[in-house]
């Protein structure tokens, strides 16, 4: 439904009758406690909750596939295709060259959301994106409830931006102590810290007395007008204006930029190459736009050191993708396998599930054929799960919990409607009630 929005086409693709599709959608609405679709007689579209749950569902099945390849087939955690489109939240606009080169060099389309630094972490934590590009003033430490993997992009030294007619503009290097009484403009960092205040604090100085905290675009406007002074860096959007100059700071403050990814979606090799690509493009832009700073030995050494490290750490090519399975895993069968693990044998599990032992054995055998792997160890003493199967089921339970949390998160955003208001009936143009869903 998210792809075509036509109920007849949805039924055709699902190999089911129109009314059966609607009944299934109604059952899903009741299970979640929210209307996930808005339907007319022949068309339908997803509600905001439906869209979020669809993304969570795709992630859930992707995670199951990865867990099967890793634990049951033993291919390792990187034996998974990279997504065609990578959704990424960024604290600052990514360079256009990064987006274009990612498509050309990595075959990866980047869908970029630009957010304030303190909101980007929430985007990744809430499963709204697959990755985030952000910065921190310390070594990368991000407290997220979900599993992520961090890749350092660039050690990002800061400079000060001054009006050309400023009394200190003639110096090659200035000190923060000489600028404390100036009017500063600053942004809020990833953990809601104020960048300028933290830089002064790290240098052992009190925060400036006149400090305007705002978002990045307003800050750049204030700098261009000469209303304040501020900080810039090789990765921060450059403020290039004839009325401004960049000067090194004696305290050498710096920050770290990082790429954080969901490792179940983004393979390690792809993430490393994307992080290296971002770093390379920022270094190139720095050399083009801030060549005047390279006349100083400190900046020249910094640039050479990072350029050489980037060349030495060039990641290996991404591993050849494992061919996708032609048959999808049936989650209902996986639940039967979980029951066998929980009750210790097929006999006891069959009794609890109220199905025959032979029927449960056939279902497990069908699952083993689908996966092409042995899941159970059978002996005269009974039946037990293989070690890889136990690890796989442990991962499955975790992913299902995340999926349920996604449904719960929908309810915190979209207020549930009473069942009598759910869109389960159609109204024809003539005003006649159609068949119930």
XYZ file of C-alpha atoms in Angstrom:
437
model
C 0.000 0.000 0.000
C 2.885 2.329 0.679
C 4.130 1.690 -2.864
C 0.974 2.007 -4.973
C -1.975 3.214 -2.859
C -4.502 1.273 -4.945
C -6.412 -1.391 -3.010
C -7.082 -3.488 -6.114
C -3.382 -3.507 -7.013
C -2.452 -4.314 -3.391
C -4.810 -7.308 -3.478
C -3.371 -8.459 -6.809
C 0.213 -8.271 -5.528
C -0.744 -10.072 -2.315
C -2.631 -12.760 -4.206
C -5.748 -12.148 -2.116
C -9.266 -10.799 -2.497
C -9.978 -7.114 -2.002
C -12.123 -7.740 1.105
C -9.502 -10.061 2.615
C -6.846 -7.349 2.286
C -9.103 -4.884 4.082
C -9.847 -7.331 6.882
C -6.139 -7.873 7.356
C -5.550 -4.107 7.524
C -8.362 -3.770 10.075
C -6.799 -6.477 12.239
C -3.466 -4.651 12.087
C -5.141 -1.382 13.141
C -6.680 -3.096 16.156
C -3.413 -4.807 17.091
C -1.511 -1.505 17.079
C -4.386 0.552 18.495
C -4.123 3.167 15.760
C -5.489 3.592 12.234
C -2.487 2.926 9.993
C -4.296 3.680 6.696
C -6.819 6.180 5.374
C -9.044 4.386 2.857
C -11.716 5.274 0.327
C -13.541 2.728 -1.814
C -10.608 1.973 -4.119
C -7.640 3.921 -2.828
C -5.697 4.133 0.402
C -2.737 5.928 1.841
C -0.661 5.442 4.961
C -1.163 7.619 8.007
C 1.942 9.057 9.673
C 1.813 6.155 12.147
C 1.494 3.703 9.250
C 4.531 5.188 7.528
C 6.634 4.937 10.677
C 5.540 1.375 11.334
C 6.314 0.401 7.736
C 9.881 1.684 8.143
C 10.181 -0.188 11.449
C 8.873 -3.358 9.797
C 11.376 -3.168 6.960
C 14.146 -2.692 9.507
C 12.872 -5.681 11.519
C 12.984 -8.059 8.537
C 16.349 -6.688 7.480
C 17.658 -7.403 10.981
C 16.298 -10.961 10.923
C 17.998 -11.544 7.575
C 21.293 -10.214 8.948
C 21.017 -12.353 12.095
C 20.371 -15.472 9.997
C 23.354 -14.787 7.746
C 25.605 -14.036 10.705
C 24.680 -16.779 13.178
C 23.148 -19.576 11.104
C 25.107 -19.308 7.867
C 28.273 -18.004 9.556
C 28.983 -15.343 6.944
C 29.769 -12.672 9.537
C 28.108 -9.388 10.376
C 29.159 -7.687 7.137
C 27.601 -10.216 4.768
C 24.684 -8.003 3.941
C 23.880 -5.721 1.036
C 24.139 -2.000 1.666
C 20.818 -0.179 1.412
C 20.105 1.570 -1.880
C 19.141 4.725 0.020
C 20.810 5.643 3.309
C 18.811 7.994 5.523
C 21.195 10.219 7.460
C 20.711 13.112 9.880
C 23.421 15.758 9.858
C 24.202 18.639 12.196
C 25.348 20.697 9.230
C 24.573 20.626 5.515
C 26.680 17.898 3.944
C 28.764 19.106 1.048
C 27.036 18.533 -2.279
C 30.165 16.724 -3.484
C 29.694 14.157 -0.700
C 26.168 13.328 -1.826
C 27.195 13.156 -5.485
C 30.375 11.137 -4.850
C 28.569 8.693 -2.561
C 26.239 7.900 -5.445
C 29.071 7.671 -7.999
C 31.743 5.883 -5.909
C 29.707 3.855 -3.403
C 26.471 3.347 -5.307
C 24.748 4.837 -2.255
C 22.013 7.470 -2.398
C 22.016 9.729 0.655
C 18.715 11.048 1.976
C 19.910 13.868 4.236
C 18.003 15.524 7.057
C 19.567 18.686 8.437
C 18.847 19.087 12.148
C 20.138 21.133 15.049
C 23.015 19.304 16.797
C 21.009 18.495 19.931
C 18.224 16.939 17.809
C 20.307 14.709 15.557
C 20.920 12.114 18.272
C 17.176 11.867 18.837
C 16.655 11.130 15.133
C 18.979 8.123 15.301
C 17.797 6.996 18.736
C 14.173 7.090 17.545
C 14.875 4.928 14.464
C 13.990 7.792 12.119
C 17.330 7.548 10.291
C 20.011 4.896 9.668
C 23.005 7.127 10.435
C 23.987 10.510 11.780
C 26.871 12.872 11.125
C 27.637 15.065 14.122
C 30.388 16.555 16.245
C 31.489 16.620 19.868
C 34.046 18.539 21.915
C 35.393 15.369 23.533
C 36.161 11.962 22.109
C 32.989 10.547 20.565
C 30.752 9.249 23.353
C 27.087 9.011 22.500
C 24.622 7.541 24.983
C 22.062 5.803 22.791
C 19.757 3.011 23.877
C 20.160 1.308 20.517
C 23.218 -0.402 19.049
C 25.383 1.885 16.922
C 28.902 1.919 15.533
C 31.030 5.098 15.485
C 33.537 6.107 12.799
C 35.771 9.149 13.337
C 35.682 11.555 10.411
C 37.993 14.458 11.200
C 39.853 16.091 14.060
C 38.365 19.562 13.624
C 40.457 22.517 14.921
C 38.675 25.834 15.473
C 39.585 29.354 14.437
C 37.992 32.717 15.270
C 36.138 34.854 12.725
C 36.694 38.602 13.180
C 35.589 41.745 11.290
C 38.443 42.996 9.130
C 38.497 46.297 11.076
C 38.728 44.563 14.467
C 41.691 45.774 16.603
C 43.120 42.222 16.736
C 42.574 41.417 13.048
C 46.182 42.325 12.245
C 47.585 39.535 14.408
C 48.369 36.084 13.026
C 47.265 34.374 16.264
C 44.918 35.711 18.933
C 44.032 34.478 22.415
C 40.597 33.697 23.819
C 41.509 35.729 26.894
C 41.745 38.850 24.695
C 38.270 38.189 23.249
C 36.239 37.498 26.378
C 34.622 40.974 26.421
C 33.570 40.764 22.767
C 30.041 40.020 21.554
C 30.020 36.340 20.558
C 27.567 34.224 18.609
C 27.409 30.483 19.230
C 25.378 27.386 18.450
C 24.127 24.626 20.717
C 26.087 21.386 20.567
C 24.965 17.739 20.374
C 24.398 17.491 24.137
C 22.834 20.973 24.395
C 26.202 22.466 25.372
C 27.054 25.903 24.036
C 30.107 25.650 21.802
C 31.776 28.968 22.708
C 31.153 28.493 26.441
C 32.690 25.007 26.386
C 35.736 26.223 24.442
C 36.344 28.984 27.006
C 35.754 26.542 29.879
C 38.251 24.050 28.440
C 40.814 26.860 28.222
C 40.267 27.636 31.929
C 38.459 30.915 31.210
C 34.994 32.182 32.230
C 32.367 32.308 29.511
C 32.071 35.605 27.551
C 29.803 38.160 29.157
C 28.002 38.909 25.883
C 26.971 35.693 24.168
C 24.136 35.169 21.680
C 23.069 31.512 21.285
C 21.218 30.738 18.062
C 21.091 28.300 15.167
C 23.814 28.019 12.528
C 22.115 30.063 9.788
C 21.387 33.046 12.071
C 24.926 32.857 13.437
C 26.419 33.106 9.939
C 24.221 36.114 9.191
C 25.357 37.906 12.342
C 28.987 37.213 11.476
C 28.596 38.618 7.955
C 27.019 41.802 9.304
C 29.782 42.202 11.883
C 27.316 42.031 14.798
C 29.436 39.430 16.606
C 32.505 37.232 16.393
C 32.397 33.425 16.299
C 34.181 30.147 15.709
C 34.786 28.320 12.447
C 36.524 25.101 11.435
C 37.425 22.992 8.375
C 34.112 21.108 8.617
C 31.909 23.981 9.748
C 30.136 25.849 6.934
C 32.567 28.542 5.862
C 31.638 32.212 6.278
C 33.433 33.819 3.343
C 33.069 37.570 3.100
C 35.564 40.337 2.214
C 34.703 42.082 5.489
C 35.825 39.081 7.602
C 39.162 37.487 8.469
C 40.069 34.123 10.039
C 42.664 33.993 12.773
C 44.230 31.084 14.634
C 43.618 30.742 18.359
C 46.575 30.365 20.704
C 44.654 27.776 22.788
C 44.189 25.487 19.735
C 40.621 24.383 20.575
C 39.199 21.569 18.496
C 36.233 19.270 18.163
C 35.709 15.802 16.657
C 33.299 14.961 13.845
C 31.914 11.429 13.655
C 29.643 9.218 11.604
C 27.373 6.947 13.673
C 25.521 4.147 11.885
C 23.078 1.362 12.607
C 25.347 -1.674 12.003
C 22.372 -3.879 11.102
C 21.664 -1.599 8.123
C 25.056 -0.164 7.137
C 27.925 -2.644 6.634
C 31.257 -1.754 8.211
C 33.059 -1.415 4.870
C 30.421 0.982 3.513
C 30.441 3.098 6.688
C 34.258 3.346 6.650
C 34.278 4.436 3.031
C 31.544 7.021 3.623
C 33.389 8.454 6.659
C 36.615 8.643 4.624
C 34.763 10.304 1.748
C 33.347 13.007 4.053
C 36.795 13.649 5.569
C 38.459 13.823 2.153
C 35.966 16.375 0.798
C 36.303 18.588 3.887
C 40.098 18.562 3.573
C 39.852 19.483 -0.104
C 37.502 22.370 0.640
C 39.743 23.587 3.453
C 42.755 23.687 1.114
C 40.747 25.582 -1.532
C 38.928 28.122 0.642
C 41.359 28.683 3.525
C 44.707 28.590 1.797
C 45.827 31.611 3.814
C 45.864 29.499 6.988
C 48.210 26.984 5.356
C 50.953 29.599 5.491
C 51.131 28.906 9.244
C 53.226 25.875 10.112
C 50.686 24.566 12.673
C 47.835 24.468 10.130
C 50.100 23.117 7.382
C 51.250 20.266 9.642
C 47.657 19.513 10.649
C 46.579 19.330 7.022
C 49.471 17.123 5.890
C 49.062 14.785 8.861
C 45.354 14.215 8.187
C 45.769 13.908 4.435
C 48.481 11.251 4.904
C 46.433 9.377 7.491
C 43.461 9.364 5.148
C 45.627 7.891 2.398
C 47.124 5.262 4.730
C 43.742 4.265 6.148
C 42.036 3.941 2.788
C 39.437 1.216 3.446
C 39.367 -2.017 1.534
C 36.714 -2.414 -1.144
C 33.308 -3.399 0.155
C 32.870 -7.186 0.336
C 30.915 -8.890 -2.386
C 27.278 -8.994 -1.301
C 25.766 -12.313 -0.357
C 22.966 -13.182 -2.806
C 19.581 -12.450 -1.308
C 17.499 -15.427 -0.283
C 14.638 -16.148 -2.654
C 12.389 -17.344 0.179
C 11.449 -15.119 3.094
C 11.526 -16.315 6.662
C 8.097 -16.955 8.187
C 8.034 -15.233 11.573
C 5.256 -17.579 12.722
C 7.626 -20.514 12.181
C 10.322 -18.676 14.124
C 7.890 -18.331 17.023
C 7.405 -22.097 16.970
C 11.171 -22.490 17.163
C 11.196 -20.114 20.134
C 8.563 -22.303 21.833
C 10.756 -25.396 21.370
C 13.672 -23.497 22.924
C 11.515 -22.266 25.826
C 9.935 -25.643 26.683
C 12.975 -27.817 25.956
C 11.494 -30.301 23.503
C 9.122 -30.641 20.559
C 6.769 -32.788 22.645
C 6.303 -30.233 25.432
C 6.142 -27.312 22.974
C 3.453 -29.077 20.901
C 1.347 -29.653 23.996
C 1.564 -26.009 25.059
C 0.831 -24.788 21.504
C -2.119 -27.201 21.194
C -0.859 -28.718 17.940
C 0.286 -32.251 17.187
C 3.899 -33.249 17.547
C 4.017 -34.317 13.879
C 2.616 -30.951 12.728
C 5.186 -29.043 14.775
C 7.969 -31.300 13.463
C 6.861 -30.605 9.861
C 6.840 -26.845 10.481
C 10.341 -26.929 11.977
C 11.540 -29.114 9.096
C 10.055 -26.640 6.606
C 11.915 -23.822 8.354
C 15.195 -25.766 8.184
C 14.664 -26.344 4.461
C 13.910 -22.652 3.938
C 17.114 -21.668 5.707
C 19.179 -24.551 4.359
C 20.592 -25.226 7.821
C 20.073 -27.576 10.785
C 18.421 -25.776 13.685
C 17.867 -28.671 16.089
C 20.073 -31.458 17.437
C 18.031 -34.658 17.673
C 19.183 -37.613 19.779
C 17.622 -40.464 21.793
C 17.821 -38.182 24.826
C 15.664 -35.507 23.186
C 15.894 -32.401 21.067
C 17.885 -29.238 21.671
C 18.784 -26.158 19.662
C 22.187 -25.748 18.057
C 24.418 -23.002 19.437
C 24.004 -20.769 16.339
C 20.219 -21.201 16.546
C 20.195 -20.064 20.169
C 22.193 -16.962 19.289
C 19.875 -16.291 16.359
C 16.759 -16.542 18.557
C 18.355 -14.249 21.142
C 18.780 -11.627 18.430
C 15.237 -12.242 17.168
C 13.777 -11.528 20.612
C 15.714 -8.264 20.798
C 14.585 -7.137 17.348
C 10.957 -7.991 18.090
C 11.146 -5.898 21.260
C 12.450 -2.978 19.196
C 9.606 -3.474 16.713
C 7.022 -3.401 19.538
C 8.675 -0.268 20.916
C 8.245 1.344 17.487
C 4.503 0.643 17.623
C 4.358 2.081 21.129
C 6.235 5.178 19.932
C 3.566 5.721 17.262
C 0.934 5.907 19.971
C 2.826 8.620 21.809
C 2.744 10.819 18.704
C -0.614 9.939 17.154
C -3.501 9.896 19.599
C -5.461 6.657 19.215
C -8.917 6.997 17.721
C -11.891 5.127 19.149
C -12.641 2.013 17.051
C -15.933 3.508 15.836
C -13.966 6.280 14.108
C -11.514 4.004 12.319
C -11.805 4.146 8.494
C -13.125 0.610 8.005
C -16.146 1.468 5.859
C -16.394 3.104 2.473
C -18.808 5.706 1.257
C -19.690 5.793 -2.427
C -20.136 9.125 -4.241
C -23.886 8.563 -4.044
C -23.650 8.391 -0.257
C -24.375 4.646 0.013
C -22.456 2.571 2.538
C -20.122 0.084 0.960
C -19.154 -3.337 2.169
C -17.419 -3.475 5.544
C -13.675 -4.042 5.518
